[in-house]
Amino acid sequence: MVKKLLCSLGCSIALLGCSSVPEVETSPFEAMNYLFEEQLTHSNDDFSDYLYASRTWISADKLEEDPIEVSHAYTTPINNAFSKVIGVDYEESVLSLATKIWLIDNAEHTIDLTYYIFKYDKAGESILGALCNAAKRGVDVRIMVDSLGSIDTFHNPIKALETCADDAGYIRDFYGNQTPYKARVQFVIINALTSTKAWGNRRSHDKLFIKDGHFLGKDVTITGGRNVSMDYYGLDDEGNRNPHAYLDLEVLLRSADRDNDQNDGMSVGETSSLYFSMLFLHEGNRKITAANPDGYEYWKDKAQESLSDLMKVEDFRSAYDNMEGYLLEGFATSQVRLAHQLENFSSTNVVEDAEQTKAENTNSIEGILKAAVEQLEQTADRNTASTLRIVSPYLFTPQYKNKQGEITYDGAVALKAFLERFPNVNVEILTNSILTSDNYFTQSVIDMDTAPRLLLNDELREVWVKSMKGSELNPDYINSQAWLEAVNNPRVTIYQTGRRDSTILGGAQEYGKLHAKFFFSEQLGFIGTSNFDYRSRLYNNEMGYYFYGEEVSQQLLDNYNKLKELSLVWGSPEWLQMRKDVFNNHNEKTRTSKSQRSRFQVMKNSGLIWLF
């Protein structure tokens, strides 16, 4: 049934009307249009001409159409893909970085990458060093970073990468023949703070890596929660294991038709590349170019030095050396569909018109999920047992209001109504605790709003939010029959990472910081960049891939269970005692945890909650 739903939601992307064969110096839109409408293959003589033009950045005033408007007016296709989850544990974290660098080292044609956070530490510099080498081999490179998430006065390391194009080789076609085009390094800052066409509060939270996107059988796409920083890859700058690293997760996608360069529709690599191009051409972006190409040798040398040092780290080197086999084994066959929220770049009346804004984008994360639920209600066997598992570091249960302050949508109410209609469906949520969260503002919302609205009745919730002494430190409250029944809800369970044996509390166990973002049932799920807080839903651009396939769900379940082993149930005696231990520990987390209630009230009453 869900498979039929995915098929019904998808259709081929049609970019703007028909066009005759343009000259080589055509606009990116016209070139993309021609590539896809004419379904050019690698055998066409002009394939390289149009591909080069489609990847070229030009300023917004030279575009006839707004790429953001174009991107959400057309439905993304369903792609057949080989899928593999890059999981949450230490070995997989190291593997993620090794995979990205190996793919850059072995790219034959193009590399595209965009990240919310791109730090110039060992990870960032190593990637830049590998990209420089790739450009010199003839690989065309596009790189984007968010202006706020990756804020930097000069961005000298990436400017240095841009100068690598001075010695670039020529781009090669599918068969290895040299084209007339030299490889480029095009560096763009998304929604630049210096741009008059960008809204400072609208961010690109994307994490997307694409190798050889238009070359069927060679393409690889990676997306998920990991940014470019050593904090996400299990290692510190010295190459030692980092016990405080983020627990994160990604999905790696390849074309399903690896041995066939003829394709009736679009491949997953082409879909990812087309989406990248739309974001690349956004009017709020700013292209950065090195002012003095000769002034960046220090940064180029530093990037190569970092790459060399990383290659000497035993765990990294082992993962890198085994990469060829890793990229051929353990993949699941699945159908996938790209979802994004580019409409958030230009939406107005953000809270009041939230539902309308998402409805205008046929590819929005919440819109696709809503359509899936509607289809489920029409066709599913309501007696079939199923579990929906949701993982997010900053999960909010949305509640939207109109201009009169009236609630127009309540996620908690909607979930409870859904569970009533499907008596054999259970929900499990896994998120951070006060021990593992890196954001005490969002953690306040989770503990004072998300969990209480899903589990507690009005009377219990009022007491919980009002007073720590009257609720969690009050034996009569936490031992009452009403409390015990509420927190032992047989249909909804909320887990939070971290236990009492944490090093923060004097124990020996390191729990890291949860940063993974995914949800799944037995066959259908989503892996992407959205935290499902208000900022992710209303202000950020977010992206990711929906999937349909039992094997991918099983891979996610394996990772989910690893996280579950590190967690406690919200409201349980062990969880309450863990909070007491934090309150009595007299460190920074003590202060921020004790003030959860007052902080939540300030955020809610002032409207600041919408910004988190």
Coordinates of C-alpha atoms in Angstrom, one line a residue:
M1 CA 0.0 0.0 0.0
V2 CA 2.7 2.5 1.0
K3 CA 4.6 1.5 -2.2
K4 CA 1.5 2.6 -4.2
L5 CA 1.4 5.8 -2.3
L6 CA 5.0 6.6 -3.1
C7 CA 4.3 6.0 -6.8
S8 CA 1.2 8.1 -6.7
L9 CA 3.1 11.0 -5.2
G10 CA 5.9 11.0 -7.7
C11 CA 6.3 12.2 -11.3
S12 CA 9.2 13.3 -13.4
I13 CA 10.5 16.8 -12.8
A14 CA 9.6 19.1 -15.7
L15 CA 11.5 22.3 -15.4
L16 CA 10.3 25.1 -17.7
G17 CA 8.7 24.7 -21.2
C18 CA 10.4 23.3 -24.3
S19 CA 13.4 24.9 -25.8
S20 CA 15.4 24.5 -29.0
V21 CA 19.0 23.5 -28.8
P22 CA 20.7 26.6 -27.3
E23 CA 24.3 27.7 -27.7
V24 CA 26.9 26.4 -25.2
E25 CA 26.6 29.6 -23.2
T26 CA 23.0 29.0 -22.3
S27 CA 21.5 29.7 -18.9
P28 CA 21.6 27.0 -16.2
F29 CA 17.8 26.7 -16.3
E30 CA 17.8 26.2 -20.0
A31 CA 20.6 23.7 -19.8
M32 CA 18.9 21.7 -17.1
N33 CA 15.7 21.8 -19.0
Y34 CA 17.3 20.4 -22.1
L35 CA 19.2 17.7 -20.2
F36 CA 16.1 16.3 -18.7
E37 CA 13.4 16.9 -21.3
E38 CA 15.6 15.5 -24.1
Q39 CA 16.8 12.8 -21.7
L40 CA 20.4 13.2 -23.0
T41 CA 22.6 10.3 -22.3
H42 CA 26.4 10.1 -22.0
S43 CA 26.5 9.1 -25.6
N44 CA 25.1 12.4 -26.9
D45 CA 27.8 14.7 -28.3
D46 CA 26.4 17.7 -26.5
F47 CA 25.8 16.1 -23.1
S48 CA 29.0 17.6 -21.7
D49 CA 28.1 21.1 -23.0
Y50 CA 24.7 21.1 -21.3
L51 CA 26.0 19.6 -18.1
Y52 CA 28.7 22.2 -17.8
A53 CA 26.2 25.0 -18.4
S54 CA 23.7 23.5 -15.9
R55 CA 26.4 23.6 -13.2
T56 CA 27.4 27.2 -13.8
W57 CA 26.5 29.8 -11.1
I58 CA 25.0 33.1 -12.4
S59 CA 23.6 36.0 -10.4
A60 CA 19.8 36.0 -9.7
D61 CA 19.2 39.2 -11.8
K62 CA 20.2 37.2 -14.9
L63 CA 17.7 34.4 -14.2
E64 CA 14.2 34.6 -15.7
E65 CA 12.7 32.4 -13.0
D66 CA 13.1 32.2 -9.2
P67 CA 14.8 28.8 -8.6
I68 CA 13.0 28.4 -5.3
E69 CA 9.6 28.9 -6.9
V70 CA 10.6 26.4 -9.6
S71 CA 11.8 23.8 -7.2
H72 CA 8.7 23.5 -5.1
A73 CA 6.2 23.8 -8.0
Y74 CA 7.2 20.4 -9.4
T75 CA 7.0 17.1 -7.8
T76 CA 10.3 15.2 -7.1
P77 CA 10.4 11.8 -8.7
I78 CA 10.5 8.3 -7.1
N79 CA 14.0 6.9 -7.6
N80 CA 15.1 3.3 -7.4
A81 CA 18.2 3.2 -5.3
F82 CA 20.7 1.1 -3.4
S83 CA 20.6 2.4 0.1
K84 CA 22.9 2.0 3.1
V85 CA 22.7 3.6 6.6
I86 CA 25.9 5.0 8.0
G87 CA 25.1 4.6 11.7
V88 CA 25.6 6.1 15.1
D89 CA 28.4 4.2 16.7
Y90 CA 32.1 5.2 16.7
E91 CA 33.2 2.9 13.9
E92 CA 30.5 4.2 11.6
S93 CA 31.3 7.9 12.5
V94 CA 34.9 7.4 11.4
L95 CA 33.6 5.5 8.4
S96 CA 31.5 8.5 7.4
L97 CA 34.5 10.8 7.1
A98 CA 36.6 8.1 5.3
T99 CA 33.7 7.5 2.8
K100 CA 33.5 11.2 1.9
I101 CA 37.2 11.6 1.4
W102 CA 37.5 8.3 -0.5
L103 CA 34.7 9.4 -2.8
I104 CA 36.4 12.7 -3.5
D105 CA 39.6 10.9 -4.2
N106 CA 37.8 8.6 -6.6
A107 CA 35.4 11.1 -8.2
E108 CA 35.7 11.1 -12.0
H109 CA 33.6 14.0 -13.1
T110 CA 31.8 16.2 -10.4
I111 CA 31.6 16.8 -6.7
D112 CA 28.9 18.8 -5.0
L113 CA 28.6 19.4 -1.3
T114 CA 26.7 21.8 1.0
Y115 CA 26.8 21.9 4.8
Y116 CA 25.2 24.0 7.5
I117 CA 28.4 23.8 9.6
F118 CA 31.8 23.6 7.8
K119 CA 34.6 24.0 10.3
Y120 CA 38.2 24.5 9.4
D121 CA 39.4 21.8 11.6
K122 CA 41.1 18.5 10.7
A123 CA 37.9 17.2 9.0
G124 CA 37.2 20.4 7.0
E125 CA 40.8 21.0 6.0
S126 CA 41.2 17.4 4.9
I127 CA 38.1 17.5 2.7
L128 CA 39.3 20.8 1.2
G129 CA 42.7 19.2 0.5
A130 CA 41.0 16.2 -1.2
L131 CA 38.8 18.6 -3.2
C132 CA 41.8 20.6 -4.4
N133 CA 43.5 17.4 -5.7
A134 CA 40.2 16.4 -7.4
A135 CA 40.0 19.8 -9.2
K136 CA 43.5 19.3 -10.5
R137 CA 42.5 15.9 -11.8
G138 CA 39.6 17.6 -13.7
V139 CA 36.7 17.1 -11.3
D140 CA 34.2 20.0 -11.4
V141 CA 33.5 21.2 -7.8
R142 CA 30.6 23.1 -6.3
I143 CA 30.7 23.9 -2.6
M144 CA 28.2 25.8 -0.4
V145 CA 28.0 26.7 3.2
D146 CA 25.4 28.5 5.3
S147 CA 26.4 32.1 6.1
L148 CA 25.4 31.8 9.8
G149 CA 26.1 28.1 10.6
S150 CA 29.6 28.5 9.0
I151 CA 30.1 32.1 9.8
D152 CA 33.6 33.3 9.1
T153 CA 35.0 36.7 8.2
F154 CA 37.2 35.7 5.3
H155 CA 36.7 32.0 4.5
N156 CA 40.3 31.8 3.5
P157 CA 40.5 28.0 3.4
I158 CA 37.7 27.7 0.9
K159 CA 39.1 30.7 -1.1
A160 CA 42.3 28.7 -1.2
L161 CA 40.4 25.8 -2.6
E162 CA 38.9 28.1 -5.3
T163 CA 42.5 28.9 -6.4
C164 CA 43.1 25.2 -7.1
A165 CA 41.1 25.7 -10.2
D166 CA 44.0 27.7 -11.6
D167 CA 45.8 24.4 -12.1
A168 CA 42.7 22.4 -12.9
G169 CA 42.6 19.5 -15.4
Y170 CA 39.9 19.1 -18.0
I171 CA 36.6 17.5 -17.2
R172 CA 36.2 14.1 -18.7
D173 CA 33.1 12.5 -20.2
F174 CA 31.5 9.2 -19.1
Y175 CA 34.1 7.2 -21.1
G176 CA 37.1 9.1 -19.9
N177 CA 37.6 11.3 -22.9
Q178 CA 38.7 14.9 -22.3
T179 CA 36.1 17.6 -22.8
P180 CA 36.9 21.2 -23.8
Y181 CA 36.0 22.4 -20.3
K182 CA 38.5 23.0 -17.4
A183 CA 37.2 21.9 -14.0
R184 CA 36.1 24.7 -11.7
V185 CA 35.7 25.3 -8.0
Q186 CA 32.6 27.4 -7.4
F187 CA 32.1 28.5 -3.8
V188 CA 28.8 30.0 -2.7
I189 CA 27.6 31.3 0.7
I190 CA 23.9 30.5 1.2
N191 CA 21.7 33.4 2.2
A192 CA 24.7 35.6 2.7
L193 CA 24.4 38.0 5.6
T194 CA 25.8 40.7 3.3
S195 CA 23.1 40.1 0.6
T196 CA 20.1 42.5 0.4
K197 CA 18.1 39.7 -1.1
A198 CA 18.6 37.3 1.8
W199 CA 16.6 37.1 5.0
G200 CA 19.0 36.8 8.0
N201 CA 16.7 34.4 9.9
R202 CA 16.4 31.9 7.1
R203 CA 19.1 29.3 7.1
S204 CA 20.1 26.3 5.0
H205 CA 20.4 23.4 7.4
D206 CA 21.3 21.0 4.5
K207 CA 24.0 18.3 4.7
L208 CA 24.4 17.0 1.2
F209 CA 27.3 15.3 -0.6
I210 CA 27.0 14.2 -4.2
K211 CA 29.7 12.4 -6.3
D212 CA 29.3 12.2 -10.1
G213 CA 25.6 13.0 -9.8
H214 CA 24.8 12.9 -13.5
F215 CA 26.8 9.8 -14.3
L216 CA 24.5 6.8 -13.8
G217 CA 26.3 3.9 -12.1
K218 CA 29.0 6.2 -10.6
D219 CA 26.8 8.5 -8.6
V220 CA 26.7 8.5 -4.8
T221 CA 24.6 10.7 -2.6
I222 CA 25.0 11.1 1.2
T223 CA 22.6 13.1 3.5
G224 CA 21.6 13.0 7.1
G225 CA 22.6 14.8 10.3
R226 CA 26.4 15.0 10.1
N227 CA 28.1 18.4 9.4
V228 CA 31.7 18.9 8.5
S229 CA 33.5 19.1 11.8
M230 CA 35.5 16.5 13.8
D231 CA 32.7 16.7 16.4
Y232 CA 30.7 14.5 14.1
Y233 CA 33.2 11.9 13.1
G234 CA 34.3 10.3 16.4
L235 CA 37.8 11.7 16.5
D236 CA 39.5 14.8 17.8
D237 CA 42.1 16.9 15.9
E238 CA 44.9 14.7 17.2
G239 CA 43.2 11.5 15.8
N240 CA 42.2 10.1 19.2
R241 CA 38.7 8.9 19.9
N242 CA 36.4 11.7 21.0
P243 CA 34.0 10.5 23.7
H244 CA 31.9 13.6 23.5
A245 CA 31.2 13.3 19.7
Y246 CA 27.7 13.6 18.3
L247 CA 25.7 10.4 17.8
D248 CA 24.5 10.9 14.3
L249 CA 23.4 9.0 11.2
E250 CA 23.3 9.4 7.4
V251 CA 22.0 7.5 4.4
L252 CA 24.2 6.6 1.4
L253 CA 22.4 6.2 -1.9
R254 CA 23.5 4.9 -5.3
S255 CA 21.8 4.4 -8.6
A256 CA 20.0 1.1 -8.7
D257 CA 20.9 0.5 -12.4
R258 CA 24.7 0.5 -12.0
D259 CA 25.4 -1.4 -15.2
N260 CA 23.1 0.5 -17.5
D261 CA 23.7 4.1 -18.6
Q262 CA 20.3 4.3 -20.3
N263 CA 17.5 5.3 -17.9
D264 CA 13.8 6.1 -18.7
G265 CA 13.6 8.6 -15.8
M266 CA 15.9 10.4 -13.4
S267 CA 18.5 8.6 -11.2
V268 CA 18.9 9.4 -7.5
G269 CA 22.1 11.2 -8.4
E270 CA 20.4 13.4 -11.0
T271 CA 17.6 14.2 -8.6
S272 CA 20.1 15.2 -5.9
S273 CA 22.1 17.3 -8.4
L274 CA 19.1 19.1 -9.7
Y275 CA 18.0 20.0 -6.2
F276 CA 21.5 21.2 -5.4
S277 CA 21.4 23.4 -8.5
M278 CA 18.2 25.0 -7.4
L279 CA 19.7 25.9 -4.0
F280 CA 22.9 26.9 -5.7
L281 CA 21.1 29.6 -7.7
H282 CA 19.0 31.1 -4.9
E283 CA 18.9 34.9 -5.1
G284 CA 20.1 35.4 -1.5
N285 CA 23.4 33.5 -2.2
R286 CA 26.7 35.1 -2.8
K287 CA 29.5 33.7 -4.9
I288 CA 33.0 34.1 -3.3
T289 CA 36.1 34.4 -5.3
A290 CA 39.7 34.7 -4.1
A291 CA 40.8 38.3 -4.6
N292 CA 44.5 37.4 -4.9
P293 CA 45.1 33.9 -6.3
D294 CA 48.7 34.0 -5.1
G295 CA 47.9 34.7 -1.5
Y296 CA 46.5 31.4 -0.4
E297 CA 49.5 29.0 -0.5
Y298 CA 49.5 28.8 3.3
W299 CA 45.9 27.5 3.4
K300 CA 46.4 25.1 0.6
D301 CA 49.5 23.6 2.3
K302 CA 47.6 23.4 5.6
A303 CA 44.8 21.5 3.9
Q304 CA 47.3 19.0 2.4
E305 CA 49.0 18.6 5.8
S306 CA 45.7 17.9 7.5
L307 CA 44.8 15.3 4.9
S308 CA 48.2 13.7 5.3
D309 CA 47.8 13.6 9.1
L310 CA 44.3 12.1 8.9
M311 CA 45.6 9.3 6.6
K312 CA 48.0 8.4 9.4
V313 CA 45.2 7.8 12.0
E314 CA 44.9 4.1 12.3
D315 CA 41.1 3.8 12.6
F316 CA 40.6 6.3 9.7
R317 CA 43.1 4.6 7.5
S318 CA 41.6 1.2 8.1
A319 CA 38.2 2.4 7.1
Y320 CA 39.6 4.2 4.0
D321 CA 41.6 1.2 2.8
N322 CA 38.5 -1.0 3.0
M323 CA 36.3 1.5 1.2
E324 CA 36.1 -0.3 -2.1
G325 CA 34.5 -3.3 -0.6
Y326 CA 32.3 -1.2 1.7
L327 CA 30.7 0.6 -1.3
L328 CA 29.8 -2.7 -2.9
E329 CA 28.3 -4.6 0.0
G330 CA 25.4 -4.3 2.5
F331 CA 23.1 -2.2 0.3
A332 CA 19.4 -2.5 0.4
T333 CA 17.2 -2.1 -2.7
S334 CA 14.6 0.6 -2.1
Q335 CA 12.6 3.4 -3.6
V336 CA 13.4 6.9 -2.4
R337 CA 12.0 10.3 -2.9
L338 CA 13.7 13.6 -2.1
A339 CA 11.9 16.1 0.2
H340 CA 12.9 19.7 0.9
Q341 CA 11.6 22.9 2.5
L342 CA 13.0 25.5 0.2
E343 CA 9.8 27.4 0.6
N344 CA 10.9 28.5 4.0
F345 CA 13.4 30.8 2.4
S346 CA 10.6 33.2 1.2
S347 CA 7.6 32.4 3.4
T348 CA 5.8 35.2 5.2
N349 CA 3.4 35.1 8.2
V350 CA 5.5 32.2 9.2
V351 CA 3.4 30.8 12.1
E352 CA -0.1 31.9 10.9
D353 CA 0.4 30.6 7.4
A354 CA 2.5 27.5 8.2
E355 CA 0.0 25.0 6.8
Q356 CA -0.6 27.0 3.6
T357 CA 3.1 27.5 3.0
K358 CA 3.8 23.8 3.2
A359 CA 0.8 23.0 1.0
E360 CA 2.3 25.2 -1.8
N361 CA 5.4 23.0 -1.9
T362 CA 4.6 19.5 -3.2
N363 CA 7.9 18.2 -1.9
S364 CA 7.8 19.4 1.8
I365 CA 8.8 16.9 4.5
E366 CA 5.6 17.3 6.4
G367 CA 3.4 17.5 3.3
I368 CA 4.6 14.1 2.0
L369 CA 4.1 12.6 5.5
K370 CA 0.6 14.0 5.7
A371 CA -0.2 12.6 2.3
A372 CA 1.1 9.2 3.4
V373 CA -1.0 9.3 6.5
E374 CA -4.1 10.2 4.5
Q375 CA -3.4 7.3 2.1
L376 CA -2.9 5.0 5.1
E377 CA -6.2 5.9 6.5
Q378 CA -8.0 5.0 3.3
T379 CA -6.3 1.7 2.6
A380 CA -4.6 0.2 5.6
D381 CA -5.7 -2.7 7.7
R382 CA -6.4 -1.0 11.1
N383 CA -5.7 -4.3 12.9
T384 CA -2.1 -4.6 11.6
A385 CA 0.4 -4.1 14.4
S386 CA 3.0 -1.4 13.7
T387 CA 5.5 0.9 15.5
L388 CA 6.5 4.3 14.4
R389 CA 9.9 5.3 15.8
I390 CA 11.0 8.9 15.7
V391 CA 14.6 10.1 16.5
S392 CA 15.4 13.7 16.9
P393 CA 17.7 15.7 19.2
Y394 CA 15.3 18.7 19.5
L395 CA 11.8 17.2 18.8
F396 CA 8.9 19.6 19.3
T397 CA 5.2 18.8 19.0
P398 CA 4.0 21.7 16.8
Q399 CA 1.1 23.9 17.7
Y400 CA 0.3 26.6 15.1
K401 CA -1.9 29.6 15.7
N402 CA -3.7 32.2 13.5
K403 CA -3.5 36.0 13.8
Q404 CA -6.1 35.9 16.5
G405 CA -4.1 33.6 18.6
E406 CA -6.4 30.6 18.0
I407 CA -4.8 27.2 17.7
T408 CA -5.2 26.0 14.1
Y409 CA -3.2 22.8 14.4
D410 CA -2.0 20.8 17.4
G411 CA 0.4 18.0 16.7
A412 CA -0.3 16.3 20.1
V413 CA -4.0 16.3 19.4
A414 CA -3.4 15.0 15.9
L415 CA -1.2 12.1 17.1
K416 CA -3.7 11.0 19.8
A417 CA -6.5 11.1 17.2
F418 CA -4.4 9.0 14.8
L419 CA -3.7 6.4 17.6
E420 CA -7.4 6.2 18.3
R421 CA -8.1 5.4 14.7
F422 CA -5.3 2.8 14.6
P423 CA -5.5 0.8 17.8
N424 CA -2.6 -1.5 16.9
V425 CA -0.1 1.3 16.1
N426 CA 2.4 2.4 18.8
V427 CA 4.8 5.3 18.8
E428 CA 8.3 5.5 20.3
I429 CA 10.2 8.8 20.4
L430 CA 13.9 9.0 21.2
T431 CA 15.5 12.3 22.0
N432 CA 18.1 14.0 24.2
S433 CA 18.0 14.4 28.0
I434 CA 19.4 17.2 30.2
L435 CA 22.6 15.1 30.3
T436 CA 23.2 14.8 26.6
S437 CA 21.6 17.9 25.0
D438 CA 23.8 20.7 23.7
N439 CA 20.9 23.2 23.7
Y440 CA 19.1 23.8 27.0
F441 CA 16.5 26.1 25.4
T442 CA 15.2 23.3 23.1
Q443 CA 15.6 20.7 25.9
S444 CA 13.3 22.9 28.1
V445 CA 10.6 22.7 25.4
I446 CA 11.0 18.9 25.1
D447 CA 10.7 18.3 28.9
M448 CA 8.1 21.0 29.6
D449 CA 6.0 20.8 26.4
T450 CA 6.6 17.9 24.0
A451 CA 6.6 15.1 26.5
P452 CA 3.9 16.5 28.8
R453 CA 1.5 17.2 26.0
L454 CA 1.9 13.7 24.7
L455 CA 1.7 11.9 28.0
L456 CA 0.1 13.9 30.7
N457 CA -3.5 15.0 31.3
D458 CA -4.3 18.7 31.8
E459 CA -4.1 18.5 35.6
L460 CA -0.8 16.6 35.7
R461 CA 0.7 18.9 33.1
E462 CA -0.3 22.1 34.9
V463 CA 1.5 20.9 38.0
W464 CA 4.5 19.6 36.1
V465 CA 5.1 22.8 34.3
K466 CA 4.5 25.1 37.3
S467 CA 6.8 23.7 39.9
M468 CA 9.8 21.3 40.3
K469 CA 9.1 20.9 44.0
G470 CA 5.4 20.3 43.5
S471 CA 6.0 17.7 40.8
E472 CA 9.1 15.7 40.2
L473 CA 10.5 16.3 43.7
N474 CA 7.1 15.6 45.3
P475 CA 6.7 11.9 46.2
D476 CA 2.9 12.2 46.3
Y477 CA 2.9 13.4 42.7
I478 CA 5.3 10.9 41.1
N479 CA 3.9 8.0 43.1
S480 CA 0.3 8.8 42.3
Q481 CA -1.8 6.4 40.2
A482 CA -2.5 9.1 37.6
W483 CA 1.3 9.8 37.1
L484 CA 2.2 6.1 36.9
E485 CA -0.5 5.4 34.3
A486 CA 0.5 8.4 32.3
V487 CA 4.2 7.7 32.0
N488 CA 3.6 4.0 31.4
N489 CA 1.4 4.7 28.4
P490 CA 1.3 1.4 26.4
R491 CA 1.0 3.3 23.1
V492 CA 3.4 6.2 23.4
T493 CA 6.9 5.9 24.9
I494 CA 9.5 8.6 25.1
Y495 CA 13.2 7.7 25.6
Q496 CA 16.0 10.1 26.4
T497 CA 19.7 9.4 26.0
G498 CA 21.9 9.3 29.1
R499 CA 22.0 7.3 32.3
R500 CA 23.1 7.8 35.9
D501 CA 26.5 6.2 35.2
S502 CA 27.5 9.2 33.0
T503 CA 30.9 10.8 33.6
I504 CA 29.0 14.0 34.1
L505 CA 27.6 12.5 37.3
G506 CA 30.9 10.8 38.4
G507 CA 30.4 7.6 36.5
A508 CA 32.5 6.0 33.8
Q509 CA 30.1 6.0 30.8
E510 CA 30.3 8.6 28.0
Y511 CA 27.0 9.2 26.2
G512 CA 27.9 11.8 23.6
K513 CA 25.3 14.1 22.2
L514 CA 22.4 12.8 20.1
H515 CA 22.2 14.5 16.7
A516 CA 20.6 11.9 14.4
K517 CA 17.3 12.8 12.7
F518 CA 15.1 10.0 11.2
F519 CA 11.8 8.3 11.6
F520 CA 10.6 4.9 10.3
S521 CA 8.0 2.2 10.5
E522 CA 8.3 -1.4 9.2
Q523 CA 8.7 -0.3 5.6
L524 CA 8.5 3.5 5.2
G525 CA 10.7 6.2 6.7
F526 CA 12.7 9.4 6.4
I527 CA 16.4 10.2 6.9
G528 CA 17.4 13.8 6.7
T529 CA 18.5 17.1 8.3
S530 CA 15.3 18.3 10.1
N531 CA 15.2 18.4 13.9
F532 CA 11.4 18.8 13.8
D533 CA 11.6 21.8 16.1
Y534 CA 9.9 25.1 15.1
R535 CA 13.1 26.4 13.5
S536 CA 13.4 23.3 11.3
R537 CA 9.7 23.4 10.4
L538 CA 9.2 27.1 9.8
Y539 CA 12.5 28.9 9.1
N540 CA 15.2 26.6 7.9
N541 CA 15.5 24.9 4.6
E542 CA 15.8 21.2 5.4
M543 CA 16.1 18.2 3.1
G544 CA 16.3 14.5 3.1
Y545 CA 15.1 11.3 1.5
Y546 CA 11.9 9.3 2.2
F547 CA 12.4 5.6 1.5
Y548 CA 10.3 2.5 1.0
G549 CA 11.9 -0.8 1.8
E550 CA 12.0 -3.3 4.7
E551 CA 15.8 -3.7 4.6
V552 CA 16.4 0.0 5.1
S553 CA 14.0 0.0 8.0
Q554 CA 15.9 -2.9 9.5
Q555 CA 19.2 -1.0 9.3
L556 CA 17.5 1.9 11.1
L557 CA 16.1 -0.4 13.7
D558 CA 19.5 -1.7 14.5
N559 CA 20.8 1.8 15.1
Y560 CA 17.7 2.8 17.0
N561 CA 18.2 -0.1 19.4
K562 CA 21.8 1.0 20.0
L563 CA 20.5 4.4 21.0
K564 CA 17.7 2.9 23.1
E565 CA 20.3 1.0 25.1
L566 CA 21.8 4.3 26.1
S567 CA 18.5 5.8 27.2
L568 CA 15.9 6.0 30.0
V569 CA 12.1 6.3 29.7
W570 CA 10.8 9.8 30.3
G571 CA 9.0 9.9 33.7
S572 CA 10.3 6.5 34.9
P573 CA 11.9 6.3 38.5
E574 CA 15.4 5.9 37.0
W575 CA 14.8 9.0 34.8
L576 CA 13.6 11.1 37.7
Q577 CA 16.5 10.0 39.8
M578 CA 18.9 10.9 37.0
R579 CA 17.4 14.4 37.0
K580 CA 17.8 14.7 40.8
D581 CA 21.5 13.7 40.4
V582 CA 22.0 16.5 37.9
F583 CA 20.2 19.0 40.2
N584 CA 22.6 18.1 43.0
N585 CA 25.8 17.9 40.9
H586 CA 26.6 21.6 41.0
N587 CA 27.9 22.1 37.5
E588 CA 26.7 24.0 34.4
K589 CA 24.0 21.4 33.7
T590 CA 22.7 21.8 37.2
R591 CA 21.9 25.5 36.7
T592 CA 20.4 25.1 33.2
S593 CA 18.3 22.1 34.2
K594 CA 16.9 23.6 37.3
S595 CA 15.7 26.6 35.3
Q596 CA 13.9 24.6 32.6
R597 CA 10.4 25.7 33.7
S598 CA 11.1 29.4 34.0
R599 CA 13.0 29.3 30.7
F600 CA 10.1 27.6 28.9
Q601 CA 7.6 30.1 30.2
V602 CA 9.7 33.0 29.0
M603 CA 10.1 31.4 25.6
K604 CA 6.4 30.6 25.3
N605 CA 5.0 33.9 26.6
S606 CA 7.4 36.1 24.6
G607 CA 7.0 34.1 21.3
L608 CA 10.7 33.3 21.3
I609 CA 9.7 29.6 21.2
W610 CA 9.0 30.0 17.4
L611 CA 12.7 30.7 16.8
F612 CA 13.9 27.4 18.3

